[in-house]
Amino acid sequence: MANSTVSFIGDARFTLSSDGQLVYTPAFPPTISISTNDQSLTVGETATITFTLSEASTDFAEGDVTVTGGTLSNFSGSGTTYTATFTPTANSTTNGVVSVASNKFTDAAGNQNVDGSDSNNTVTMSVNTISKIIGTNANDTLNGDAQDNILDGGEGVS
């Protein structure tokens, strides 16, 4: 007996295997939600981004993720949970945004995600990585580095 697809009430597919077993395959498209452990990043900080899928996927990859205001590294995971490190752009106040659009990954049944416009598919972090050098009440010599700096002499003489 050859494999065949059987129609069924509801949003599911059932396949009759060659040995007569009825095999259930969900037809619901997978979804994703994205979260961060830090909503506000400053100089030297990073955030751990967590991607939680509603169903296991073998083709969800870092290339499926859109990132602005920084970069992702250390992308890892499998099944339904993936993580990455977000590093904000240096000397910036541009928000960091991480998102996953529709049609980027599939579940075991080959269904593509179609929830790209859902609010939980994007995480936004405020960023202020402009370096600020602050003096003390004493006389200080303040030296900036090769980046854009804000120099604040404090109450002493700069």
mmCIF file with all atom_site columns, C-alpha atoms in Angstrom:
data_model
loop_
_atom_site.group_PDB
_atom_site.id
_atom_site.type_symbol
_atom_site.label_atom_id
_atom_site.label_alt_id
_atom_site.label_comp_id
_atom_site.label_asym_id
_atom_site.label_entity_id
_atom_site.label_seq_id
_atom_site.pdbx_PDB_ins_code
_atom_site.Cartn_x
_atom_site.Cartn_y
_atom_site.Cartn_z
_atom_site.occupancy
_atom_site.B_iso_or_equiv
_atom_site.pdbx_formal_charge
_atom_site.auth_seq_id
_atom_site.auth_comp_id
_atom_site.auth_asym_id
_atom_site.auth_atom_id
_atom_site.pdbx_PDB_model_num
ATOM 1   C CA . MET A 1 1   ? 0.000   0.000  0.000  1.00 0.00 ? 1   MET A CA 1
ATOM 2   C CA . ALA A 1 2   ? 1.471   3.388  -0.996 1.00 0.00 ? 2   ALA A CA 1
ATOM 3   C CA . ASN A 1 3   ? 1.499   6.438  1.275  1.00 0.00 ? 3   ASN A CA 1
ATOM 4   C CA . SER A 1 4   ? -1.558  8.611  0.760  1.00 0.00 ? 4   SER A CA 1
ATOM 5   C CA . THR A 1 5   ? -2.934  11.790 2.305  1.00 0.00 ? 5   THR A CA 1
ATOM 6   C CA . VAL A 1 6   ? -6.350  11.576 3.918  1.00 0.00 ? 6   VAL A CA 1
ATOM 7   C CA . SER A 1 7   ? -8.587  14.626 4.316  1.00 0.00 ? 7   SER A CA 1
ATOM 8   C CA . PHE A 1 8   ? -9.708  15.331 7.838  1.00 0.00 ? 8   PHE A CA 1
ATOM 9   C CA . ILE A 1 9   ? -11.834 17.913 9.615  1.00 0.00 ? 9   ILE A CA 1
ATOM 10  C CA . GLY A 1 10  ? -9.637  20.584 11.165 1.00 0.00 ? 10  GLY A CA 1
ATOM 11  C CA . ASP A 1 11  ? -6.252  21.983 10.336 1.00 0.00 ? 11  ASP A CA 1
ATOM 12  C CA . ALA A 1 12  ? -4.199  18.795 10.167 1.00 0.00 ? 12  ALA A CA 1
ATOM 13  C CA . ARG A 1 13  ? -2.898  16.231 7.709  1.00 0.00 ? 13  ARG A CA 1
ATOM 14  C CA . PHE A 1 14  ? -3.040  12.515 8.195  1.00 0.00 ? 14  PHE A CA 1
ATOM 15  C CA . THR A 1 15  ? -0.942  10.174 6.102  1.00 0.00 ? 15  THR A CA 1
ATOM 16  C CA . LEU A 1 16  ? -1.587  6.471  5.791  1.00 0.00 ? 16  LEU A CA 1
ATOM 17  C CA . SER A 1 17  ? 1.826   4.810  5.837  1.00 0.00 ? 17  SER A CA 1
ATOM 18  C CA . SER A 1 18  ? 2.740   1.749  3.780  1.00 0.00 ? 18  SER A CA 1
ATOM 19  C CA . ASP A 1 19  ? 2.211   -0.477 6.817  1.00 0.00 ? 19  ASP A CA 1
ATOM 20  C CA . GLY A 1 20  ? -1.309  0.872  7.392  1.00 0.00 ? 20  GLY A CA 1
ATOM 21  C CA . GLN A 1 21  ? -0.474  3.238  10.270 1.00 0.00 ? 21  GLN A CA 1
ATOM 22  C CA . LEU A 1 22  ? -2.201  6.611  10.424 1.00 0.00 ? 22  LEU A CA 1
ATOM 23  C CA . VAL A 1 23  ? 0.484   9.316  10.842 1.00 0.00 ? 23  VAL A CA 1
ATOM 24  C CA . TYR A 1 24  ? -0.548  12.770 12.108 1.00 0.00 ? 24  TYR A CA 1
ATOM 25  C CA . THR A 1 25  ? 1.243   15.811 10.709 1.00 0.00 ? 25  THR A CA 1
ATOM 26  C CA . PRO A 1 26  ? 0.268   19.227 12.064 1.00 0.00 ? 26  PRO A CA 1
ATOM 27  C CA . ALA A 1 27  ? -0.692  21.705 9.369  1.00 0.00 ? 27  ALA A CA 1
ATOM 28  C CA . PHE A 1 28  ? -0.529  24.734 11.617 1.00 0.00 ? 28  PHE A CA 1
ATOM 29  C CA . PRO A 1 29  ? 2.274   27.052 10.583 1.00 0.00 ? 29  PRO A CA 1
ATOM 30  C CA . PRO A 1 30  ? 5.009   27.493 13.189 1.00 0.00 ? 30  PRO A CA 1
ATOM 31  C CA . THR A 1 31  ? 5.284   30.748 15.113 1.00 0.00 ? 31  THR A CA 1
ATOM 32  C CA . ILE A 1 32  ? 8.152   32.519 16.835 1.00 0.00 ? 32  ILE A CA 1
ATOM 33  C CA . SER A 1 33  ? 8.510   34.931 19.726 1.00 0.00 ? 33  SER A CA 1
ATOM 34  C CA . ILE A 1 34  ? 11.630  36.932 20.505 1.00 0.00 ? 34  ILE A CA 1
ATOM 35  C CA . SER A 1 35  ? 12.726  38.225 23.905 1.00 0.00 ? 35  SER A CA 1
ATOM 36  C CA . THR A 1 36  ? 15.743  39.958 25.433 1.00 0.00 ? 36  THR A CA 1
ATOM 37  C CA . ASN A 1 37  ? 17.275  39.910 28.893 1.00 0.00 ? 37  ASN A CA 1
ATOM 38  C CA . ASP A 1 38  ? 18.119  43.641 28.704 1.00 0.00 ? 38  ASP A CA 1
ATOM 39  C CA . GLN A 1 39  ? 15.893  46.365 27.228 1.00 0.00 ? 39  GLN A CA 1
ATOM 40  C CA . SER A 1 40  ? 18.427  49.183 27.709 1.00 0.00 ? 40  SER A CA 1
ATOM 41  C CA . LEU A 1 41  ? 22.067  48.875 26.658 1.00 0.00 ? 41  LEU A CA 1
ATOM 42  C CA . THR A 1 42  ? 24.973  51.181 27.432 1.00 0.00 ? 42  THR A CA 1
ATOM 43  C CA . VAL A 1 43  ? 28.726  51.164 26.750 1.00 0.00 ? 43  VAL A CA 1
ATOM 44  C CA . GLY A 1 44  ? 30.168  47.651 27.097 1.00 0.00 ? 44  GLY A CA 1
ATOM 45  C CA . GLU A 1 45  ? 26.833  45.877 27.527 1.00 0.00 ? 45  GLU A CA 1
ATOM 46  C CA . THR A 1 46  ? 25.327  43.096 25.426 1.00 0.00 ? 46  THR A CA 1
ATOM 47  C CA . ALA A 1 47  ? 21.938  41.388 25.517 1.00 0.00 ? 47  ALA A CA 1
ATOM 48  C CA . THR A 1 48  ? 20.987  37.740 25.225 1.00 0.00 ? 48  THR A CA 1
ATOM 49  C CA . ILE A 1 49  ? 18.245  37.336 22.630 1.00 0.00 ? 49  ILE A CA 1
ATOM 50  C CA . THR A 1 50  ? 16.008  34.260 22.931 1.00 0.00 ? 50  THR A CA 1
ATOM 51  C CA . PHE A 1 51  ? 14.020  32.917 19.986 1.00 0.00 ? 51  PHE A CA 1
ATOM 52  C CA . THR A 1 52  ? 11.192  30.556 20.997 1.00 0.00 ? 52  THR A CA 1
ATOM 53  C CA . LEU A 1 53  ? 9.485   28.573 18.231 1.00 0.00 ? 53  LEU A CA 1
ATOM 54  C CA . SER A 1 54  ? 6.064   26.953 18.635 1.00 0.00 ? 54  SER A CA 1
ATOM 55  C CA . GLU A 1 55  ? 7.325   23.799 16.912 1.00 0.00 ? 55  GLU A CA 1
ATOM 56  C CA . ALA A 1 56  ? 10.738  22.330 16.277 1.00 0.00 ? 56  ALA A CA 1
ATOM 57  C CA . SER A 1 57  ? 12.531  23.523 13.161 1.00 0.00 ? 57  SER A CA 1
ATOM 58  C CA . THR A 1 58  ? 15.642  22.163 11.504 1.00 0.00 ? 58  THR A CA 1
ATOM 59  C CA . ASP A 1 59  ? 16.135  25.134 9.188  1.00 0.00 ? 59  ASP A CA 1
ATOM 60  C CA . PHE A 1 60  ? 15.882  28.158 11.514 1.00 0.00 ? 60  PHE A CA 1
ATOM 61  C CA . ALA A 1 61  ? 19.241  29.934 11.235 1.00 0.00 ? 61  ALA A CA 1
ATOM 62  C CA . GLU A 1 62  ? 20.972  33.213 12.039 1.00 0.00 ? 62  GLU A CA 1
ATOM 63  C CA . GLY A 1 63  ? 20.398  34.311 8.439  1.00 0.00 ? 63  GLY A CA 1
ATOM 64  C CA . ASP A 1 64  ? 16.633  34.308 9.119  1.00 0.00 ? 64  ASP A CA 1
ATOM 65  C CA . VAL A 1 65  ? 17.069  37.129 11.637 1.00 0.00 ? 65  VAL A CA 1
ATOM 66  C CA . THR A 1 66  ? 17.068  40.832 10.723 1.00 0.00 ? 66  THR A CA 1
ATOM 67  C CA . VAL A 1 67  ? 19.211  43.040 12.970 1.00 0.00 ? 67  VAL A CA 1
ATOM 68  C CA . THR A 1 68  ? 19.636  46.831 13.063 1.00 0.00 ? 68  THR A CA 1
ATOM 69  C CA . GLY A 1 69  ? 21.552  48.979 15.506 1.00 0.00 ? 69  GLY A CA 1
ATOM 70  C CA . GLY A 1 70  ? 24.083  46.259 16.282 1.00 0.00 ? 70  GLY A CA 1
ATOM 71  C CA . THR A 1 71  ? 25.195  42.730 15.476 1.00 0.00 ? 71  THR A CA 1
ATOM 72  C CA . LEU A 1 72  ? 24.362  39.162 16.507 1.00 0.00 ? 72  LEU A CA 1
ATOM 73  C CA . SER A 1 73  ? 26.963  36.602 17.511 1.00 0.00 ? 73  SER A CA 1
ATOM 74  C CA . ASN A 1 74  ? 27.076  33.232 19.257 1.00 0.00 ? 74  ASN A CA 1
ATOM 75  C CA . PHE A 1 75  ? 23.868  32.060 17.550 1.00 0.00 ? 75  PHE A CA 1
ATOM 76  C CA . SER A 1 76  ? 23.019  28.586 18.819 1.00 0.00 ? 76  SER A CA 1
ATOM 77  C CA . GLY A 1 77  ? 20.172  26.256 19.619 1.00 0.00 ? 77  GLY A CA 1
ATOM 78  C CA . SER A 1 78  ? 17.967  23.598 18.113 1.00 0.00 ? 78  SER A CA 1
ATOM 79  C CA . GLY A 1 79  ? 14.384  22.407 18.121 1.00 0.00 ? 79  GLY A CA 1
ATOM 80  C CA . THR A 1 80  ? 12.269  25.174 19.639 1.00 0.00 ? 80  THR A CA 1
ATOM 81  C CA . THR A 1 81  ? 14.824  27.329 21.495 1.00 0.00 ? 81  THR A CA 1
ATOM 82  C CA . TYR A 1 82  ? 17.667  29.408 20.089 1.00 0.00 ? 82  TYR A CA 1
ATOM 83  C CA . THR A 1 83  ? 19.793  32.185 21.581 1.00 0.00 ? 83  THR A CA 1
ATOM 84  C CA . ALA A 1 84  ? 22.230  34.811 20.342 1.00 0.00 ? 84  ALA A CA 1
ATOM 85  C CA . THR A 1 85  ? 24.218  37.715 21.743 1.00 0.00 ? 85  THR A CA 1
ATOM 86  C CA . PHE A 1 86  ? 23.265  41.211 20.564 1.00 0.00 ? 86  PHE A CA 1
ATOM 87  C CA . THR A 1 87  ? 26.066  43.791 20.646 1.00 0.00 ? 87  THR A CA 1
ATOM 88  C CA . PRO A 1 88  ? 24.932  47.380 20.049 1.00 0.00 ? 88  PRO A CA 1
ATOM 89  C CA . THR A 1 89  ? 26.752  49.645 17.626 1.00 0.00 ? 89  THR A CA 1
ATOM 90  C CA . ALA A 1 90  ? 29.503  51.650 19.361 1.00 0.00 ? 90  ALA A CA 1
ATOM 91  C CA . ASN A 1 91  ? 28.958  55.384 19.891 1.00 0.00 ? 91  ASN A CA 1
ATOM 92  C CA . SER A 1 92  ? 25.304  55.186 19.007 1.00 0.00 ? 92  SER A CA 1
ATOM 93  C CA . THR A 1 93  ? 21.890  56.090 20.333 1.00 0.00 ? 93  THR A CA 1
ATOM 94  C CA . THR A 1 94  ? 20.079  54.195 17.571 1.00 0.00 ? 94  THR A CA 1
ATOM 95  C CA . ASN A 1 95  ? 17.740  51.535 18.971 1.00 0.00 ? 95  ASN A CA 1
ATOM 96  C CA . GLY A 1 96  ? 18.746  47.915 18.558 1.00 0.00 ? 96  GLY A CA 1
ATOM 97  C CA . VAL A 1 97  ? 16.050  45.930 16.753 1.00 0.00 ? 97  VAL A CA 1
ATOM 98  C CA . VAL A 1 98  ? 15.934  42.148 16.219 1.00 0.00 ? 98  VAL A CA 1
ATOM 99  C CA . SER A 1 99  ? 13.121  40.565 14.195 1.00 0.00 ? 99  SER A CA 1
ATOM 100 C CA . VAL A 1 100 ? 12.106  37.549 12.111 1.00 0.00 ? 100 VAL A CA 1
ATOM 101 C CA . ALA A 1 101 ? 9.867   38.055 9.077  1.00 0.00 ? 101 ALA A CA 1
ATOM 102 C CA . SER A 1 102 ? 7.351   35.598 7.633  1.00 0.00 ? 102 SER A CA 1
ATOM 103 C CA . ASN A 1 103 ? 8.475   32.685 5.439  1.00 0.00 ? 103 ASN A CA 1
ATOM 104 C CA . LYS A 1 104 ? 11.904  32.342 7.072  1.00 0.00 ? 104 LYS A CA 1
ATOM 105 C CA . PHE A 1 105 ? 11.763  28.827 8.567  1.00 0.00 ? 105 PHE A CA 1
ATOM 106 C CA . THR A 1 106 ? 9.626   25.678 8.449  1.00 0.00 ? 106 THR A CA 1
ATOM 107 C CA . ASP A 1 107 ? 8.343   22.988 10.773 1.00 0.00 ? 107 ASP A CA 1
ATOM 108 C CA . ALA A 1 108 ? 8.723   19.240 10.200 1.00 0.00 ? 108 ALA A CA 1
ATOM 109 C CA . ALA A 1 109 ? 5.665   19.227 7.909  1.00 0.00 ? 109 ALA A CA 1
ATOM 110 C CA . GLY A 1 110 ? 7.179   21.924 5.673  1.00 0.00 ? 110 GLY A CA 1
ATOM 111 C CA . ASN A 1 111 ? 4.852   24.695 6.877  1.00 0.00 ? 111 ASN A CA 1
ATOM 112 C CA . GLN A 1 112 ? 6.498   28.128 6.786  1.00 0.00 ? 112 GLN A CA 1
ATOM 113 C CA . ASN A 1 113 ? 6.110   30.673 9.575  1.00 0.00 ? 113 ASN A CA 1
ATOM 114 C CA . VAL A 1 114 ? 3.605   33.371 8.592  1.00 0.00 ? 114 VAL A CA 1
ATOM 115 C CA . ASP A 1 115 ? 3.601   35.448 11.773 1.00 0.00 ? 115 ASP A CA 1
ATOM 116 C CA . GLY A 1 116 ? 6.237   38.017 10.784 1.00 0.00 ? 116 GLY A CA 1
ATOM 117 C CA . SER A 1 117 ? 3.984   40.984 11.533 1.00 0.00 ? 117 SER A CA 1
ATOM 118 C CA . ASP A 1 118 ? 3.095   39.813 15.061 1.00 0.00 ? 118 ASP A CA 1
ATOM 119 C CA . SER A 1 119 ? 4.301   42.136 17.820 1.00 0.00 ? 119 SER A CA 1
ATOM 120 C CA . ASN A 1 120 ? 6.273   39.374 19.576 1.00 0.00 ? 120 ASN A CA 1
ATOM 121 C CA . ASN A 1 121 ? 8.402   38.803 16.448 1.00 0.00 ? 121 ASN A CA 1
ATOM 122 C CA . THR A 1 122 ? 10.372  41.979 17.103 1.00 0.00 ? 122 THR A CA 1
ATOM 123 C CA . VAL A 1 123 ? 12.339  43.097 20.122 1.00 0.00 ? 123 VAL A CA 1
ATOM 124 C CA . THR A 1 124 ? 13.564  46.685 20.473 1.00 0.00 ? 124 THR A CA 1
ATOM 125 C CA . MET A 1 125 ? 16.275  47.765 22.887 1.00 0.00 ? 125 MET A CA 1
ATOM 126 C CA . SER A 1 126 ? 17.205  51.332 23.709 1.00 0.00 ? 126 SER A CA 1
ATOM 127 C CA . VAL A 1 127 ? 20.899  51.987 23.110 1.00 0.00 ? 127 VAL A CA 1
ATOM 128 C CA . ASN A 1 128 ? 23.255  54.661 24.399 1.00 0.00 ? 128 ASN A CA 1
ATOM 129 C CA . THR A 1 129 ? 26.827  53.614 23.741 1.00 0.00 ? 129 THR A CA 1
ATOM 130 C CA . ILE A 1 130 ? 28.273  57.095 23.496 1.00 0.00 ? 130 ILE A CA 1
ATOM 131 C CA . SER A 1 131 ? 31.323  57.116 25.704 1.00 0.00 ? 131 SER A CA 1
ATOM 132 C CA . LYS A 1 132 ? 31.180  59.701 28.504 1.00 0.00 ? 132 LYS A CA 1
ATOM 133 C CA . ILE A 1 133 ? 34.293  60.611 30.458 1.00 0.00 ? 133 ILE A CA 1
ATOM 134 C CA . ILE A 1 134 ? 33.554  62.408 33.734 1.00 0.00 ? 134 ILE A CA 1
ATOM 135 C CA . GLY A 1 135 ? 36.019  64.304 35.878 1.00 0.00 ? 135 GLY A CA 1
ATOM 136 C CA . THR A 1 136 ? 36.067  64.534 39.663 1.00 0.00 ? 136 THR A CA 1
ATOM 137 C CA . ASN A 1 137 ? 35.977  67.495 42.062 1.00 0.00 ? 137 ASN A CA 1
ATOM 138 C CA . ALA A 1 138 ? 39.771  67.734 41.765 1.00 0.00 ? 138 ALA A CA 1
ATOM 139 C CA . ASN A 1 139 ? 41.762  69.040 38.823 1.00 0.00 ? 139 ASN A CA 1
ATOM 140 C CA . ASP A 1 140 ? 41.568  66.366 36.107 1.00 0.00 ? 140 ASP A CA 1
ATOM 141 C CA . THR A 1 141 ? 43.104  65.837 32.720 1.00 0.00 ? 141 THR A CA 1
ATOM 142 C CA . LEU A 1 142 ? 40.463  64.309 30.462 1.00 0.00 ? 142 LEU A CA 1
ATOM 143 C CA . ASN A 1 143 ? 41.551  62.491 27.330 1.00 0.00 ? 143 ASN A CA 1
ATOM 144 C CA . GLY A 1 144 ? 39.143  61.091 24.786 1.00 0.00 ? 144 GLY A CA 1
ATOM 145 C CA . ASP A 1 145 ? 39.877  58.073 22.684 1.00 0.00 ? 145 ASP A CA 1
ATOM 146 C CA . ALA A 1 146 ? 39.502  57.417 18.964 1.00 0.00 ? 146 ALA A CA 1
ATOM 147 C CA . GLN A 1 147 ? 35.719  57.248 19.338 1.00 0.00 ? 147 GLN A CA 1
ATOM 148 C CA . ASP A 1 148 ? 33.230  60.057 19.825 1.00 0.00 ? 148 ASP A CA 1
ATOM 149 C CA . ASN A 1 149 ? 33.309  61.022 23.486 1.00 0.00 ? 149 ASN A CA 1
ATOM 150 C CA . ILE A 1 150 ? 31.446  63.296 25.812 1.00 0.00 ? 150 ILE A CA 1
ATOM 151 C CA . LEU A 1 151 ? 33.897  64.937 28.194 1.00 0.00 ? 151 LEU A CA 1
ATOM 152 C CA . ASP A 1 152 ? 32.446  66.274 31.436 1.00 0.00 ? 152 ASP A CA 1
ATOM 153 C CA . GLY A 1 153 ? 35.005  68.049 33.626 1.00 0.00 ? 153 GLY A CA 1
ATOM 154 C CA . GLY A 1 154 ? 32.873  67.753 36.729 1.00 0.00 ? 154 GLY A CA 1
ATOM 155 C CA . GLU A 1 155 ? 33.393  70.423 39.360 1.00 0.00 ? 155 GLU A CA 1
ATOM 156 C CA . GLY A 1 156 ? 37.175  70.480 39.031 1.00 0.00 ? 156 GLY A CA 1
ATOM 157 C CA . VAL A 1 157 ? 39.292  72.287 36.454 1.00 0.00 ? 157 VAL A CA 1
ATOM 158 C CA . SER A 1 158 ? 39.726  70.431 33.167 1.00 0.00 ? 158 SER A CA 1
#
